[in-house]
PDB file of C-alpha atoms in Angstrom:
ATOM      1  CA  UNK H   1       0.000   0.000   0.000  1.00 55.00           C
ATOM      2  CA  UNK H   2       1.783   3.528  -0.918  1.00 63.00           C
ATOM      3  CA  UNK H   3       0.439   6.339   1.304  1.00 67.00           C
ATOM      4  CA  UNK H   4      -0.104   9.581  -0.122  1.00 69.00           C
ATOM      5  CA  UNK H   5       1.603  12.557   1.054  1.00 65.00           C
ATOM      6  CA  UNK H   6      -0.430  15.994   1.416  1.00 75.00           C
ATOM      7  CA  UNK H   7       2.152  18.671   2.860  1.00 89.00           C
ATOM      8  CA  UNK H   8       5.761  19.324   1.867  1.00 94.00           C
ATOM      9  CA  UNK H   9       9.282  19.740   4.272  1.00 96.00           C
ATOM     10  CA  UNK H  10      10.100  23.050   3.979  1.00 96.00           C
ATOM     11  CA  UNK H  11      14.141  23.380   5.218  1.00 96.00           C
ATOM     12  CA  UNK H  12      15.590  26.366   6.265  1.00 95.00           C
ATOM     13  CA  UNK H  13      19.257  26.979   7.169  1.00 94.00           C
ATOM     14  CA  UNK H  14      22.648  29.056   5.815  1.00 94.00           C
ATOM     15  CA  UNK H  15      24.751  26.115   5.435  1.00 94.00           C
ATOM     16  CA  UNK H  16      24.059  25.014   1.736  1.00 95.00           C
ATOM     17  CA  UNK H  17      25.881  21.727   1.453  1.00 96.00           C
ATOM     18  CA  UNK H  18      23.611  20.843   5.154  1.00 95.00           C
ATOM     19  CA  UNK H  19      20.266  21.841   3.402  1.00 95.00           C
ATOM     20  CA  UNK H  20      20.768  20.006   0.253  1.00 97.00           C
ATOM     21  CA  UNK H  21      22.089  16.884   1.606  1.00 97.00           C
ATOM     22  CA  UNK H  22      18.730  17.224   4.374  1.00 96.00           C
ATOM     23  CA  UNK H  23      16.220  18.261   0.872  1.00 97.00           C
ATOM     24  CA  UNK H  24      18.193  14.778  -0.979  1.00 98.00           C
ATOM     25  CA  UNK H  25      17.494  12.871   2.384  1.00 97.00           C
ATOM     26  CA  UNK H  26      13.831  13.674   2.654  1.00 95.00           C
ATOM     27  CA  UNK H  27      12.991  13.059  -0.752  1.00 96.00           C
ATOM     28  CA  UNK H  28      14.927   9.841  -0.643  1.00 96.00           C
ATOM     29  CA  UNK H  29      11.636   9.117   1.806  1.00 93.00           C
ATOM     30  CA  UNK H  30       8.853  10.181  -0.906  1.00 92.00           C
ATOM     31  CA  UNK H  31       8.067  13.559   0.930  1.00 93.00           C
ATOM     32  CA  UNK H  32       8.369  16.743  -1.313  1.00 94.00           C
ATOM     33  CA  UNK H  33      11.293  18.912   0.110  1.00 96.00           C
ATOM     34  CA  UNK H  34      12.400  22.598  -0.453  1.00 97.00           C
ATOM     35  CA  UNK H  35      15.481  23.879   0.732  1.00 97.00           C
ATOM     36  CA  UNK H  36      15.843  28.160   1.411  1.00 96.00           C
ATOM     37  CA  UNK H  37      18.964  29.788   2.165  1.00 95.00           C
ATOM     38  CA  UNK H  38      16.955  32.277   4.753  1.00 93.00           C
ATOM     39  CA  UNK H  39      13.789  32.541   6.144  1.00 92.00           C
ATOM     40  CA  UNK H  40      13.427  35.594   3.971  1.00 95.00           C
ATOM     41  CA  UNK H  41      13.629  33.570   0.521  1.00 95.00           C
ATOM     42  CA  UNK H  42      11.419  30.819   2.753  1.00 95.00           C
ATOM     43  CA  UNK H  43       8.710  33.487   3.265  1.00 94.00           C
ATOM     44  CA  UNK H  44       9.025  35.249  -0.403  1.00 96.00           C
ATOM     45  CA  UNK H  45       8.264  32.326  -1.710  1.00 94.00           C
ATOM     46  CA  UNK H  46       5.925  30.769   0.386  1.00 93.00           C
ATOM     47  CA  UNK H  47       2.232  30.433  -0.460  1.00 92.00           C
ATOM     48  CA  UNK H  48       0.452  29.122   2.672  1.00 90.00           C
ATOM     49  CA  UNK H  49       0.952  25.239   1.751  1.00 90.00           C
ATOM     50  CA  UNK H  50       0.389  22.669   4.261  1.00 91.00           C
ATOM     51  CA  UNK H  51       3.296  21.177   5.646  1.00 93.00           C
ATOM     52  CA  UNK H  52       6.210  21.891   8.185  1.00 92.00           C
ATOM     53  CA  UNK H  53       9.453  23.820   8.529  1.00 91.00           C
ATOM     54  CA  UNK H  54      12.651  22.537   9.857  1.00 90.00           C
ATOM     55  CA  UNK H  55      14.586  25.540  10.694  1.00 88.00           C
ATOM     56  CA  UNK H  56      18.187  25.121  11.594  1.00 83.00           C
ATOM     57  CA  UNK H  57      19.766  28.024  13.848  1.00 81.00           C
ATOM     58  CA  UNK H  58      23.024  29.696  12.659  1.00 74.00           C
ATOM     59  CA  UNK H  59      25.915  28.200  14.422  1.00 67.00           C
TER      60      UNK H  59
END
């Protein structure tokens, strides 16, 4: 049985190489994943689709 997936990962963090490898990783699972540079480009861009943010603090 496949499930069906309704929301999207949204991943937020400056480290590029960190947010890629975590967008690769989550699709790998069969959830949609988008990877921002900032929460600025994150909320830009976003359009009020369901689904949840893993925000990564600057180190």
């Amino acid at each position: 049985m496949s499930k069906r997936v309704t929301g999207s990962v949204f991943i937020v963090d400056d480290d590029a190489d960190f947010g890629l490898s975590m967008q690769w990783f989550i699709e790998s699972c069969n959830y949609p994943a988008y990877y921002f540079s900032d929460t600025r480009t994150f909320l830009d861009s976003y359009k009020g689709e369901m689904g949840c943010m893993l925000l990564f603090p600057s180190t």
